[in-house]
CSV table of C-alpha atoms in Angstrom, one decimal:
chain,number,residue,atom,x,y,z
A,1055,MET,CA,-25.5,194.5,253.1
A,1056,LYS,CA,-27.7,197.1,254.6
A,1057,GLU,CA,-26.9,200.9,254.6
A,1058,ALA,CA,-26.3,200.9,258.3
A,1059,LEU,CA,-23.6,198.3,258.0
A,1060,LEU,CA,-22.0,200.2,255.0
A,1061,GLN,CA,-22.1,203.4,257.1
A,1062,GLU,CA,-20.4,201.7,260.0
A,1063,LYS,CA,-17.7,200.3,257.8
A,1064,VAL,CA,-17.0,203.6,255.9
A,1065,LEU,CA,-17.1,205.6,259.2
A,1066,SER,CA,-14.6,203.2,260.8
A,1067,TYR,CA,-12.4,203.4,257.7
A,1068,TYR,CA,-12.1,207.2,257.8
A,1069,ARG,CA,-11.7,207.3,261.6
A,1070,ASN,CA,-8.8,204.9,261.2
A,1071,LYS,CA,-7.3,207.4,258.8
A,1072,ARG,CA,-7.7,210.1,261.5
A,1073,LYS,CA,-10.4,212.0,259.6
A,1074,ASN,CA,-12.7,214.4,261.4
A,1075,ILE,CA,-15.8,212.5,260.4
A,1076,PHE,CA,-19.4,212.6,261.7
A,1077,SER,CA,-22.5,210.5,260.9
A,1078,GLU,CA,-26.1,211.3,260.6
A,1079,VAL,CA,-25.7,215.0,260.4
A,1080,PRO,CA,-29.0,216.9,260.1
A,1081,PHE,CA,-29.2,219.4,257.3
A,1082,MET,CA,-32.2,221.2,256.0
A,1083,SER,CA,-35.0,218.6,255.7
A,1084,ARG,CA,-32.6,215.7,255.4
A,1085,VAL,CA,-29.8,213.9,257.2
A,1086,ILE,CA,-26.4,213.6,255.6
A,1087,ASP,CA,-25.0,210.1,256.1
A,1088,LEU,CA,-21.3,211.1,256.6
A,1089,VAL,CA,-19.6,214.5,256.8
A,1090,ILE,CA,-15.8,215.0,256.9
A,1091,ILE,CA,-14.5,218.4,257.9
A,1092,GLU,CA,-10.9,219.3,257.0
A,1093,ASP,CA,-9.8,222.9,257.5
A,1094,GLU,CA,-12.4,224.9,255.8
A,1095,GLU,CA,-13.6,222.1,253.4
A,1096,VAL,CA,-16.6,219.9,254.0
A,1097,THR,CA,-17.1,216.6,252.2
A,1098,SER,CA,-20.4,214.8,252.4
A,1099,TYR,CA,-21.2,211.2,251.6
A,1100,GLU,CA,-24.5,209.7,250.7
A,1101,LEU,CA,-24.4,205.9,251.2
A,1102,LYS,CA,-26.7,203.8,249.1
A,1103,ILE,CA,-27.1,200.1,248.4
A,1104,LYS,CA,-29.3,200.5,245.4
A,1105,LYS,CA,-31.3,203.8,245.2
A,1106,TRP,CA,-28.5,205.8,243.7
A,1107,LYS,CA,-30.8,208.2,241.8
A,1108,TYR,CA,-32.3,209.2,245.2
A,1109,ALA,CA,-28.8,210.0,246.5
A,1110,ILE,CA,-28.3,212.5,243.6
A,1111,GLU,CA,-31.5,214.3,244.7
A,1112,GLN,CA,-30.1,214.4,248.3
A,1113,MET,CA,-26.7,215.6,247.2
A,1114,LYS,CA,-28.3,218.5,245.2
A,1115,GLU,CA,-29.3,219.9,248.5
A,1116,HIS,CA,-26.0,219.1,250.3
A,1117,ARG,CA,-24.0,221.0,247.7
A,1118,ILE,CA,-24.9,224.3,249.2
A,1119,ALA,CA,-23.0,223.4,252.3
A,1120,SER,CA,-20.5,220.7,251.1
A,1121,THR,CA,-17.4,221.6,249.2
A,1122,TYR,CA,-17.4,218.1,247.8
A,1123,CYS,CA,-20.2,215.5,247.5
A,1124,TYR,CA,-19.8,211.7,247.1
A,1125,LEU,CA,-22.1,208.8,246.5
A,1126,CYS,CA,-20.7,205.7,248.1
A,1127,MET,CA,-22.0,202.2,247.3
A,1128,PRO,CA,-20.8,198.6,248.0
A,1129,LYS,CA,-18.6,197.4,245.2
A,1130,LYS,CA,-20.2,194.0,245.1
A,1131,PHE,CA,-23.6,195.5,244.1
A,1132,VAL,CA,-22.3,197.7,241.2
A,1133,SER,CA,-21.6,196.1,237.9
A,1134,ASP,CA,-19.3,197.7,235.4
A,1135,ARG,CA,-22.3,198.7,233.3
A,1136,LEU,CA,-24.1,200.2,236.2
A,1137,SER,CA,-21.0,202.0,237.3
A,1138,LYS,CA,-20.6,203.7,233.9
A,1139,LYS,CA,-24.3,204.8,234.1
A,1140,ILE,CA,-23.9,206.2,237.6
A,1141,ILE,CA,-20.6,208.0,236.7
A,1142,GLU,CA,-22.2,209.6,233.7
A,1143,GLU,CA,-25.0,211.0,236.0
A,1144,LEU,CA,-22.7,212.1,238.8
A,1145,GLU,CA,-20.3,213.7,236.4
A,1146,PHE,CA,-23.0,216.0,235.1
A,1147,TYR,CA,-23.6,217.4,238.7
A,1148,GLY,CA,-19.9,217.4,239.7
A,1149,PHE,CA,-20.4,214.7,242.3
A,1150,GLY,CA,-17.9,212.0,243.2
A,1151,PHE,CA,-18.4,208.3,243.2
A,1152,ALA,CA,-16.7,205.9,245.6
A,1153,LEU,CA,-17.1,202.1,246.1
A,1154,TRP,CA,-16.6,200.3,249.3
A,1155,ASP,CA,-14.6,197.1,248.7
A,1156,GLU,CA,-15.6,194.6,251.3
A,1157,ASN,CA,-12.7,192.3,250.4
A,1158,THR,CA,-10.0,194.9,251.0
A,1159,SER,CA,-11.9,197.1,253.5
A,1160,GLU,CA,-10.9,200.1,251.3
A,1161,ILE,CA,-12.6,202.9,249.5
A,1162,ASP,CA,-12.1,203.0,245.7
A,1163,ASN,CA,-12.7,206.5,244.4
A,1164,LEU,CA,-13.9,206.0,240.8
A,1165,LEU,CA,-14.9,209.6,240.2
A,1166,LEU,CA,-13.5,212.6,242.0
A,1167,PRO,CA,-16.0,215.4,242.7
A,1168,ARG,CA,-15.6,219.0,241.5
A,1169,LYS,CA,-15.7,221.8,244.0
A,1170,SER,CA,-19.3,222.8,244.5
A,1171,GLU,CA,-20.3,226.0,242.6
A,1172,PHE,CA,-23.4,226.3,244.8
A,1173,LEU,CA,-21.8,226.8,248.2
A,1174,CYS,CA,-23.7,229.3,250.3
A,1175,ASN,CA,-22.1,230.8,253.4
A,1176,SER,CA,-25.2,230.4,255.5
A,1177,GLY,CA,-25.5,226.7,254.4
A,1178,VAL,CA,-21.9,226.0,255.3
A,1179,THR,CA,-22.3,227.7,258.7
A,1180,ARG,CA,-25.5,225.8,259.5
A,1181,LEU,CA,-24.0,222.4,258.6
A,1182,LYS,CA,-20.8,223.1,260.7
A,1183,GLN,CA,-23.1,224.2,263.6
A,1184,ASN,CA,-25.0,220.9,263.3
A,1185,VAL,CA,-21.7,219.1,263.4
A,1186,ARG,CA,-20.7,221.0,266.5
A,1187,ASN,CA,-24.0,220.0,268.1
A,1188,ILE,CA,-23.2,216.4,267.4
A,1189,LYS,CA,-19.7,216.7,269.0
A,1190,CYS,CA,-21.3,218.3,272.1
A,1191,ASN,CA,-23.7,215.4,272.5
A,1192,GLN,CA,-21.1,212.6,272.1
Protein backbone atom coordinates (compact mmCIF):
# COMPACT_ATOMS: atom_id res chain seq x y z
CA MET A 1 0.00 0.00 0.00
CA LYS A 2 1.24 3.47 -0.84
CA GLU A 3 0.66 6.57 1.29
CA ALA A 4 -1.63 8.08 -1.35
CA LEU A 5 -3.94 5.07 -1.16
CA LEU A 6 -3.90 5.14 2.64
CA GLN A 7 -4.77 8.83 2.52
CA GLU A 8 -7.64 8.22 0.12
CA LYS A 9 -9.08 5.48 2.35
CA VAL A 10 -8.76 7.41 5.63
CA LEU A 11 -10.13 10.57 4.03
CA SER A 12 -13.14 8.65 2.71
CA TYR A 13 -13.65 6.97 6.10
CA TYR A 14 -13.90 10.32 7.91
CA ARG A 15 -16.01 11.93 5.19
CA ASN A 16 -18.48 9.07 5.55
CA LYS A 17 -18.61 9.92 9.25
CA ARG A 18 -19.48 13.52 8.28
CA LYS A 19 -16.20 14.94 9.57
CA ASN A 20 -15.00 18.33 8.35
CA ILE A 21 -11.77 16.91 6.90
CA PHE A 22 -9.19 18.27 4.48
CA SER A 23 -6.15 16.73 2.83
CA GLU A 24 -2.75 18.11 1.92
CA VAL A 25 -2.99 21.24 4.07
CA PRO A 26 0.10 23.47 3.82
CA PHE A 27 1.57 24.51 7.14
CA MET A 28 4.91 26.18 7.73
CA SER A 29 7.46 24.38 5.56
CA ARG A 30 5.40 21.17 5.39
CA VAL A 31 2.08 19.77 4.26
CA ILE A 32 -0.18 18.05 6.79
CA ASP A 33 -1.70 14.89 5.32
CA LEU A 34 -5.15 15.25 6.91
CA VAL A 35 -6.77 17.90 9.09
CA ILE A 36 -10.13 17.60 10.85
CA ILE A 37 -11.74 20.74 12.25
CA GLU A 38 -14.50 20.35 14.83
CA ASP A 39 -15.68 23.49 16.59
CA GLU A 40 -12.47 25.09 17.84
CA GLU A 41 -10.39 21.91 17.86
CA VAL A 42 -8.00 20.87 15.12
CA THR A 43 -6.81 17.28 14.74
CA SER A 44 -3.98 16.51 12.34
CA TYR A 45 -2.97 13.15 10.91
CA GLU A 46 0.37 12.14 9.49
CA LEU A 47 0.03 9.03 7.36
CA LYS A 48 2.99 6.73 6.99
CA ILE A 49 3.63 3.28 5.62
CA LYS A 50 7.03 2.82 7.26
CA LYS A 51 8.87 6.04 8.14
CA TRP A 52 7.10 6.62 11.44
CA LYS A 53 10.06 8.41 13.06
CA TYR A 54 9.89 11.03 10.32
CA ALA A 55 6.19 11.51 11.15
CA ILE A 56 7.11 12.40 14.73
CA GLU A 57 9.40 15.15 13.47
CA GLN A 58 6.56 16.48 11.33
CA MET A 59 4.05 16.35 14.18
CA LYS A 60 6.41 18.33 16.42
CA GLU A 61 5.77 21.25 14.05
CA HIS A 62 2.04 20.55 13.69
CA ARG A 63 1.44 20.66 17.44
CA ILE A 64 1.65 24.45 17.50
CA ALA A 65 -1.53 24.57 15.40
CA SER A 66 -3.20 21.20 16.09
CA THR A 67 -5.07 20.47 19.28
CA TYR A 68 -4.40 16.77 18.71
CA CYS A 69 -1.86 14.99 16.49
CA TYR A 70 -2.06 11.40 15.25
CA LEU A 71 0.21 9.07 13.37
CA CYS A 72 -1.83 6.69 11.22
CA MET A 73 -0.36 3.59 9.58
CA PRO A 74 -1.78 0.52 7.84
CA LYS A 75 -2.38 -2.22 10.39
CA LYS A 76 -0.95 -4.93 8.15
CA PHE A 77 2.50 -3.28 8.25
CA VAL A 78 2.71 -2.89 12.04
CA SER A 79 3.65 -5.90 14.15
CA ASP A 80 2.81 -6.01 17.85
CA ARG A 81 6.47 -5.43 18.69
CA LEU A 82 6.72 -2.42 16.39
CA SER A 83 3.42 -1.08 17.68
CA LYS A 84 4.74 -1.10 21.26
CA LYS A 85 7.89 0.74 20.18
CA ILE A 86 5.91 3.37 18.26
CA ILE A 87 3.45 3.86 21.12
CA GLU A 88 6.30 4.40 23.56
CA GLU A 89 7.75 7.15 21.36
CA LEU A 90 4.41 8.80 20.62
CA GLU A 91 3.35 8.72 24.26
CA PHE A 92 6.42 10.77 25.19
CA TYR A 93 5.25 13.61 22.92
CA GLY A 94 1.54 13.23 23.63
CA PHE A 95 0.74 12.13 20.09
CA GLY A 96 -1.91 9.57 19.19
CA PHE A 97 -1.54 6.38 17.18
CA ALA A 98 -4.15 4.96 14.83
CA LEU A 99 -4.07 1.94 12.56
CA TRP A 100 -6.03 1.60 9.35
CA ASP A 101 -7.53 -1.88 9.18
CA GLU A 102 -7.90 -2.78 5.52
CA ASN A 103 -10.07 -5.81 6.33
CA THR A 104 -12.74 -3.83 8.18
CA SER A 105 -12.17 -0.41 6.56
CA GLU A 106 -12.02 1.06 10.06
CA ILE A 107 -9.63 3.12 12.16
CA ASP A 108 -8.33 1.48 15.32
CA ASN A 109 -7.12 4.12 17.79
CA LEU A 110 -4.40 2.41 19.81
CA LEU A 111 -3.24 5.55 21.62
CA LEU A 112 -5.31 8.67 22.18
CA PRO A 113 -3.36 11.93 22.00
CA ARG A 114 -3.08 14.50 24.75
CA LYS A 115 -4.14 18.05 24.07
CA SER A 116 -1.15 19.95 22.74
CA GLU A 117 0.65 22.10 25.28
CA PHE A 118 2.35 23.97 22.45
CA LEU A 119 -0.68 25.57 20.76
CA CYS A 120 0.05 29.03 19.46
CA ASN A 121 -2.83 31.33 18.44
CA SER A 122 -1.01 32.54 15.35
CA GLY A 123 -0.27 28.93 14.32
CA VAL A 124 -3.89 27.87 14.76
CA THR A 125 -5.07 30.94 12.83
CA ARG A 126 -2.64 30.27 9.98
CA LEU A 127 -3.63 26.59 9.71
CA LYS A 128 -7.34 27.43 9.69
CA GLN A 129 -6.72 30.08 7.03
CA ASN A 130 -4.92 27.49 4.90
CA VAL A 131 -7.94 25.20 5.29
CA ARG A 132 -10.27 28.05 4.23
CA ASN A 133 -8.09 28.57 1.14
CA ILE A 134 -8.45 24.88 0.28
CA LYS A 135 -12.26 25.12 0.70
CA CYS A 136 -12.36 28.11 -1.65
CA ASN A 137 -10.38 26.26 -4.32
CA GLN A 138 -12.55 23.14 -4.28
